């Protein structure tokens, strides 16, 4: 059974770039879509974007100018970079397998934006 | 972007009873709707896709229905593990969007 684990800093300063990595175990990153979704505290879920194993990506238009999702097949990982962050980017960030209906999710990592 | 509206925000039901959760889309999404269950401290779990197709491992007590803009998730007999939050999601248009969730609590 595939397992996903998010990792990265829990506190990031405003205007900096948020970087998270998702490590995939129990299965290959090849042949699948890999997604990032976030959930601000007390709010609903927001789709960030996905990367296909071919390298193709698509992003939420509301975040497109600031987002990059990439993958490293040699490490069985994929990553999220979100630039020019503000307090509004404070959220639990989830990585997941599949798009648009992910069937496996990580447990999520809380990223707080604060100086 | 398509706005998904779930009702009620909180549903109080006794164990063993039936629960009916609603989800409405701001425009037609055909049957491109999924339901997720989220337990505290965990990522969401896919329950249902294409409005009425149970995902692998979803118990038979969960059923989905609807088409167009109105959808329903029914839990026929609530078990203790079902008292959590449920989200609907449309994937007819990009970007996929989620409802705000329905919390099912013990009455």
mmCIF file of N, CA and C in Angstrom, chain A residues 1-84:
data_model
loop_
_atom_site.group_PDB
_atom_site.id
_atom_site.type_symbol
_atom_site.label_atom_id
_atom_site.label_comp_id
_atom_site.label_asym_id
_atom_site.label_seq_id
_atom_site.Cartn_x
_atom_site.Cartn_y
_atom_site.Cartn_z
ATOM 1 N N UNK A 1 0.845 -1.192 0.000
ATOM 2 C CA UNK A 1 0.000 0.000 0.000
ATOM 3 C C UNK A 1 0.881 1.243 0.000
ATOM 4 N N UNK A 2 0.609 2.143 -0.934
ATOM 5 C CA UNK A 2 1.436 3.337 -1.065
ATOM 6 C C UNK A 2 1.243 4.231 0.156
ATOM 7 N N UNK A 3 2.337 4.851 0.601
ATOM 8 C CA UNK A 3 2.298 5.812 1.699
ATOM 9 C C UNK A 3 2.993 7.084 1.268
ATOM 10 N N UNK A 4 2.460 8.208 1.710
ATOM 11 C CA UNK A 4 3.013 9.510 1.360
ATOM 12 C C UNK A 4 3.330 10.274 2.640
ATOM 13 N N UNK A 5 4.459 10.975 2.629
ATOM 14 C CA UNK A 5 4.884 11.728 3.799
ATOM 15 C C UNK A 5 5.414 13.084 3.380
ATOM 16 N N UNK A 6 4.759 14.131 3.875
ATOM 17 C CA UNK A 6 5.211 15.489 3.594
ATOM 18 C C UNK A 6 6.347 15.881 4.541
ATOM 19 N N UNK A 7 7.268 16.684 4.054
ATOM 20 C CA UNK A 7 8.331 17.198 4.907
ATOM 21 C C UNK A 7 8.710 18.600 4.456
ATOM 22 N N UNK A 8 9.182 19.393 5.417
ATOM 23 C CA UNK A 8 9.583 20.761 5.127
ATOM 24 C C UNK A 8 9.441 21.620 6.364
ATOM 25 N N UNK A 9 9.861 22.873 6.269
ATOM 26 C CA UNK A 9 9.794 23.756 7.434
ATOM 27 C C UNK A 9 8.360 24.051 7.851
ATOM 28 N N UNK A 10 8.144 24.128 9.159
ATOM 29 C CA UNK A 10 6.816 24.428 9.677
ATOM 30 C C UNK A 10 6.550 25.919 9.819
ATOM 31 N N UNK A 11 7.607 26.716 9.725
ATOM 32 C CA UNK A 11 7.482 28.168 9.865
ATOM 33 C C UNK A 11 8.280 28.845 8.762
ATOM 34 N N UNK A 12 7.616 29.713 8.034
ATOM 35 C CA UNK A 12 8.267 30.422 6.923
ATOM 36 C C UNK A 12 7.923 31.907 7.049
ATOM 37 N N UNK A 13 8.877 32.751 6.703
ATOM 38 C CA UNK A 13 8.665 34.207 6.796
ATOM 39 C C UNK A 13 7.906 34.727 5.577
ATOM 40 N N UNK A 14 7.102 35.761 5.797
ATOM 41 C CA UNK A 14 6.403 36.390 4.663
ATOM 42 C C UNK A 14 7.386 36.835 3.598
ATOM 43 N N UNK A 15 6.943 36.746 2.361
ATOM 44 C CA UNK A 15 7.680 37.125 1.144
ATOM 45 C C UNK A 15 8.688 36.065 0.714
ATOM 46 N N UNK A 16 8.959 35.084 1.568
ATOM 47 C CA UNK A 16 9.897 34.029 1.188
ATOM 48 C C UNK A 16 9.195 32.943 0.357
ATOM 49 N N UNK A 17 9.933 31.888 0.055
ATOM 50 C CA UNK A 17 9.394 30.775 -0.733
ATOM 51 C C UNK A 17 9.211 29.553 0.156
ATOM 52 N N UNK A 18 8.023 28.996 0.098
ATOM 53 C CA UNK A 18 7.686 27.772 0.826
ATOM 54 C C UNK A 18 8.104 26.573 -0.025
ATOM 55 N N UNK A 19 8.840 25.657 0.581
ATOM 56 C CA UNK A 19 9.260 24.458 -0.149
ATOM 57 C C UNK A 19 8.910 23.213 0.659
ATOM 58 N N UNK A 20 8.177 22.306 0.050
ATOM 59 C CA UNK A 20 7.798 21.051 0.688
ATOM 60 C C UNK A 20 8.131 19.886 -0.234
ATOM 61 N N UNK A 21 8.418 18.749 0.381
ATOM 62 C CA UNK A 21 8.698 17.532 -0.366
ATOM 63 C C UNK A 21 7.759 16.439 0.105
ATOM 64 N N UNK A 22 7.343 15.611 -0.825
ATOM 65 C CA UNK A 22 6.513 14.456 -0.508
ATOM 66 C C UNK A 22 7.287 13.196 -0.902
ATOM 67 N N UNK A 23 7.541 12.353 0.082
ATOM 68 C CA UNK A 23 8.233 11.096 -0.162
ATOM 69 C C UNK A 23 7.211 9.982 -0.303
ATOM 70 N N UNK A 24 7.362 9.225 -1.377
ATOM 71 C CA UNK A 24 6.430 8.149 -1.697
ATOM 72 C C UNK A 24 7.090 6.806 -1.407
ATOM 73 N N UNK A 25 6.431 5.976 -0.635
ATOM 74 C CA UNK A 25 6.946 4.636 -0.339
ATOM 75 C C UNK A 25 5.854 3.610 -0.618
ATOM 76 N N UNK A 26 6.266 2.376 -0.878
ATOM 77 C CA UNK A 26 5.304 1.311 -1.133
ATOM 78 C C UNK A 26 4.790 1.288 -2.553
ATOM 79 N N UNK A 27 5.394 2.078 -3.415
ATOM 80 C CA UNK A 27 4.963 2.109 -4.801
ATOM 81 C C UNK A 27 5.821 3.070 -5.589
ATOM 82 N N UNK A 28 5.785 2.940 -6.905
ATOM 83 C CA UNK A 28 6.592 3.810 -7.749
ATOM 84 C C UNK A 28 5.864 5.102 -8.076
ATOM 85 N N UNK A 29 6.654 6.144 -8.237
ATOM 86 C CA UNK A 29 6.088 7.435 -8.622
ATOM 87 C C UNK A 29 5.712 7.423 -10.106
ATOM 88 N N UNK A 30 6.241 6.486 -10.845
ATOM 89 C CA UNK A 30 5.949 6.404 -12.272
ATOM 90 C C UNK A 30 4.518 5.943 -12.533
ATOM 91 N N UNK A 31 3.935 6.505 -13.580
ATOM 92 C CA UNK A 31 2.615 6.051 -13.995
ATOM 93 C C UNK A 31 1.454 6.711 -13.294
ATOM 94 N N UNK A 32 1.730 7.702 -12.458
ATOM 95 C CA UNK A 32 0.653 8.319 -11.687
ATOM 96 C C UNK A 32 0.703 9.840 -11.748
ATOM 97 N N UNK A 33 -0.417 10.447 -11.390
ATOM 98 C CA UNK A 33 -0.488 11.867 -11.100
ATOM 99 C C UNK A 33 -0.192 12.063 -9.611
ATOM 100 N N UNK A 34 0.453 13.183 -9.298
ATOM 101 C CA UNK A 34 0.792 13.501 -7.908
ATOM 102 C C UNK A 34 0.384 14.938 -7.635
ATOM 103 N N UNK A 35 -0.358 15.112 -6.559
ATOM 104 C CA UNK A 35 -1.025 16.390 -6.320
ATOM 105 C C UNK A 35 -0.657 17.011 -4.974
ATOM 106 N N UNK A 36 -0.859 18.319 -4.924
ATOM 107 C CA UNK A 36 -0.773 19.064 -3.670
ATOM 108 C C UNK A 36 -2.105 19.774 -3.436
ATOM 109 N N UNK A 37 -2.598 19.653 -2.220
ATOM 110 C CA UNK A 37 -3.843 20.292 -1.789
ATOM 111 C C UNK A 37 -3.565 20.905 -0.426
ATOM 112 N N UNK A 38 -4.214 22.018 -0.127
ATOM 113 C CA UNK A 38 -3.986 22.637 1.183
ATOM 114 C C UNK A 38 -5.300 22.954 1.876
ATOM 115 N N UNK A 39 -5.200 23.174 3.190
ATOM 116 C CA UNK A 39 -6.380 23.430 4.009
ATOM 117 C C UNK A 39 -6.030 24.457 5.074
ATOM 118 N N UNK A 40 -6.416 25.714 4.876
ATOM 119 C CA UNK A 40 -6.192 26.721 5.931
ATOM 120 C C UNK A 40 -6.901 26.307 7.206
ATOM 121 N N UNK A 41 -6.369 26.720 8.367
ATOM 122 C CA UNK A 41 -6.985 26.334 9.639
ATOM 123 C C UNK A 41 -8.469 26.663 9.693
ATOM 124 N N UNK A 42 -9.282 25.657 9.998
ATOM 125 C CA UNK A 42 -10.715 25.863 10.141
ATOM 126 C C UNK A 42 -11.466 26.081 8.838
ATOM 127 N N UNK A 43 -10.789 25.878 7.717
ATOM 128 C CA UNK A 43 -11.438 26.126 6.420
ATOM 129 C C UNK A 43 -11.433 24.868 5.561
ATOM 130 N N UNK A 44 -11.944 25.019 4.357
ATOM 131 C CA UNK A 44 -12.045 23.883 3.453
ATOM 132 C C UNK A 44 -10.767 23.635 2.671
ATOM 133 N N UNK A 45 -10.845 22.669 1.786
ATOM 134 C CA UNK A 45 -9.688 22.215 1.005
ATOM 135 C C UNK A 45 -9.549 23.030 -0.272
ATOM 136 N N UNK A 46 -8.314 23.311 -0.651
ATOM 137 C CA UNK A 46 -8.017 24.061 -1.881
ATOM 138 C C UNK A 46 -6.996 23.296 -2.714
ATOM 139 N N UNK A 47 -7.336 23.076 -3.973
ATOM 140 C CA UNK A 47 -6.427 22.373 -4.877
ATOM 141 C C UNK A 47 -5.293 23.298 -5.299
ATOM 142 N N UNK A 48 -4.066 22.835 -5.214
ATOM 143 C CA UNK A 48 -2.916 23.640 -5.631
ATOM 144 C C UNK A 48 -2.482 23.268 -7.040
ATOM 145 N N UNK A 49 -2.300 21.984 -7.297
ATOM 146 C CA UNK A 49 -1.889 21.554 -8.616
ATOM 147 C C UNK A 49 -1.394 20.129 -8.612
ATOM 148 N N UNK A 50 -0.940 19.684 -9.786
ATOM 149 C CA UNK A 50 -0.428 18.319 -9.886
ATOM 150 C C UNK A 50 0.756 18.255 -10.847
ATOM 151 N N UNK A 51 1.501 17.163 -10.718
ATOM 152 C CA UNK A 51 2.518 16.812 -11.698
ATOM 153 C C UNK A 51 2.253 15.378 -12.141
ATOM 154 N N UNK A 52 2.311 15.132 -13.434
ATOM 155 C CA UNK A 52 2.182 13.788 -13.970
ATOM 156 C C UNK A 52 3.591 13.204 -14.057
ATOM 157 N N UNK A 53 3.706 11.893 -14.100
ATOM 158 C CA UNK A 53 5.037 11.279 -14.055
ATOM 159 C C UNK A 53 5.870 11.635 -15.296
ATOM 160 N N UNK A 54 5.185 12.105 -16.332
ATOM 161 C CA UNK A 54 5.901 12.552 -17.539
ATOM 162 C C UNK A 54 6.527 13.926 -17.345
ATOM 163 N N UNK A 55 6.125 14.585 -16.242
ATOM 164 C CA UNK A 55 6.604 15.935 -15.983
ATOM 165 C C UNK A 55 5.579 17.015 -16.279
ATOM 166 N N UNK A 56 4.488 16.636 -16.887
ATOM 167 C CA UNK A 56 3.425 17.614 -17.178
ATOM 168 C C UNK A 56 2.806 18.119 -15.881
ATOM 169 N N UNK A 57 2.516 19.391 -15.842
ATOM 170 C CA UNK A 57 1.933 19.998 -14.645
ATOM 171 C C UNK A 57 0.696 20.818 -14.995
ATOM 172 N N UNK A 58 -0.132 21.044 -13.992
ATOM 173 C CA UNK A 58 -1.220 22.003 -14.111
ATOM 174 C C UNK A 58 -1.481 22.573 -12.720
ATOM 175 N N UNK A 59 -1.820 23.859 -12.685
ATOM 176 C CA UNK A 59 -1.943 24.540 -11.407
ATOM 177 C C UNK A 59 -3.280 25.261 -11.303
ATOM 178 N N UNK A 60 -3.716 25.481 -10.067
ATOM 179 C CA UNK A 60 -4.880 26.301 -9.809
ATOM 180 C C UNK A 60 -4.584 27.715 -10.332
ATOM 181 N N UNK A 61 -5.439 28.264 -11.186
ATOM 182 C CA UNK A 61 -5.181 29.614 -11.732
ATOM 183 C C UNK A 61 -4.958 30.661 -10.650
ATOM 184 N N UNK A 62 -5.581 30.477 -9.491
ATOM 185 C CA UNK A 62 -5.438 31.466 -8.418
ATOM 186 C C UNK A 62 -4.030 31.478 -7.824
ATOM 187 N N UNK A 63 -3.274 30.419 -8.060
ATOM 188 C CA UNK A 63 -1.926 30.299 -7.498
ATOM 189 C C UNK A 63 -0.855 30.160 -8.571
ATOM 190 N N UNK A 64 -1.279 30.067 -9.818
ATOM 191 C CA UNK A 64 -0.388 29.677 -10.908
ATOM 192 C C UNK A 64 0.890 30.492 -11.008
ATOM 193 N N UNK A 65 0.782 31.777 -10.758
ATOM 194 C CA UNK A 65 1.960 32.650 -10.916
ATOM 195 C C UNK A 65 3.009 32.404 -9.834
ATOM 196 N N UNK A 66 2.634 31.695 -8.771
ATOM 197 C CA UNK A 66 3.552 31.523 -7.643
ATOM 198 C C UNK A 66 3.962 30.068 -7.400
ATOM 199 N N UNK A 67 3.387 29.118 -8.135
ATOM 200 C CA UNK A 67 3.556 27.701 -7.819
ATOM 201 C C UNK A 67 4.452 26.975 -8.829
ATOM 202 N N UNK A 68 5.272 26.080 -8.285
ATOM 203 C CA UNK A 68 5.986 25.119 -9.116
ATOM 204 C C UNK A 68 5.915 23.757 -8.429
ATOM 205 N N UNK A 69 5.460 22.748 -9.159
ATOM 206 C CA UNK A 69 5.465 21.373 -8.671
ATOM 207 C C UNK A 69 6.386 20.566 -9.580
ATOM 208 N N UNK A 70 7.277 19.822 -8.958
ATOM 209 C CA UNK A 70 8.240 19.047 -9.740
ATOM 210 C C UNK A 70 8.397 17.667 -9.105
ATOM 211 N N UNK A 71 9.089 16.773 -9.796
ATOM 212 C CA UNK A 71 9.287 15.441 -9.271
ATOM 213 C C UNK A 71 10.704 14.977 -9.493
ATOM 214 N N UNK A 72 11.136 14.068 -8.628
ATOM 215 C CA UNK A 72 12.459 13.455 -8.729
ATOM 216 C C UNK A 72 12.236 11.944 -8.696
ATOM 217 N N UNK A 73 12.214 11.342 -9.878
ATOM 218 C CA UNK A 73 11.898 9.913 -9.945
ATOM 219 C C UNK A 73 12.988 9.061 -9.293
ATOM 220 N N UNK A 74 14.214 9.553 -9.290
ATOM 221 C CA UNK A 74 15.306 8.770 -8.698
ATOM 222 C C UNK A 74 15.139 8.643 -7.184
ATOM 223 N N UNK A 75 14.468 9.621 -6.587
ATOM 224 C CA UNK A 75 14.247 9.596 -5.143
ATOM 225 C C UNK A 75 12.812 9.203 -4.782
ATOM 226 N N UNK A 76 11.987 8.983 -5.793
ATOM 227 C CA UNK A 76 10.563 8.688 -5.579
ATOM 228 C C UNK A 76 9.898 9.791 -4.749
ATOM 229 N N UNK A 77 10.175 11.031 -5.137
ATOM 230 C CA UNK A 77 9.649 12.185 -4.427
ATOM 231 C C UNK A 77 9.082 13.200 -5.412
ATOM 232 N N UNK A 78 8.195 14.036 -4.909
ATOM 233 C CA UNK A 78 7.798 15.207 -5.670
ATOM 234 C C UNK A 78 7.718 16.388 -4.717
ATOM 235 N N UNK A 79 7.749 17.593 -5.278
ATOM 236 C CA UNK A 79 7.941 18.779 -4.443
ATOM 237 C C UNK A 79 7.016 19.914 -4.836
ATOM 238 N N UNK A 80 6.822 20.803 -3.881
ATOM 239 C CA UNK A 80 6.018 22.014 -4.066
ATOM 240 C C UNK A 80 6.869 23.211 -3.697
ATOM 241 N N UNK A 81 6.845 24.229 -4.550
ATOM 242 C CA UNK A 81 7.429 25.523 -4.225
ATOM 243 C C UNK A 81 6.372 26.586 -4.436
ATOM 244 N N UNK A 82 6.188 27.431 -3.419
ATOM 245 C CA UNK A 82 5.211 28.511 -3.476
ATOM 246 C C UNK A 82 5.934 29.794 -3.082
ATOM 247 N N UNK A 83 5.992 30.731 -4.005
ATOM 248 C CA UNK A 83 6.779 31.940 -3.776
ATOM 249 C C UNK A 83 5.926 33.092 -3.261
ATOM 250 N N UNK A 84 6.605 34.133 -2.806
ATOM 251 C CA UNK A 84 5.949 35.375 -2.360
ATOM 252 C C UNK A 84 4.817 35.106 -1.384
#
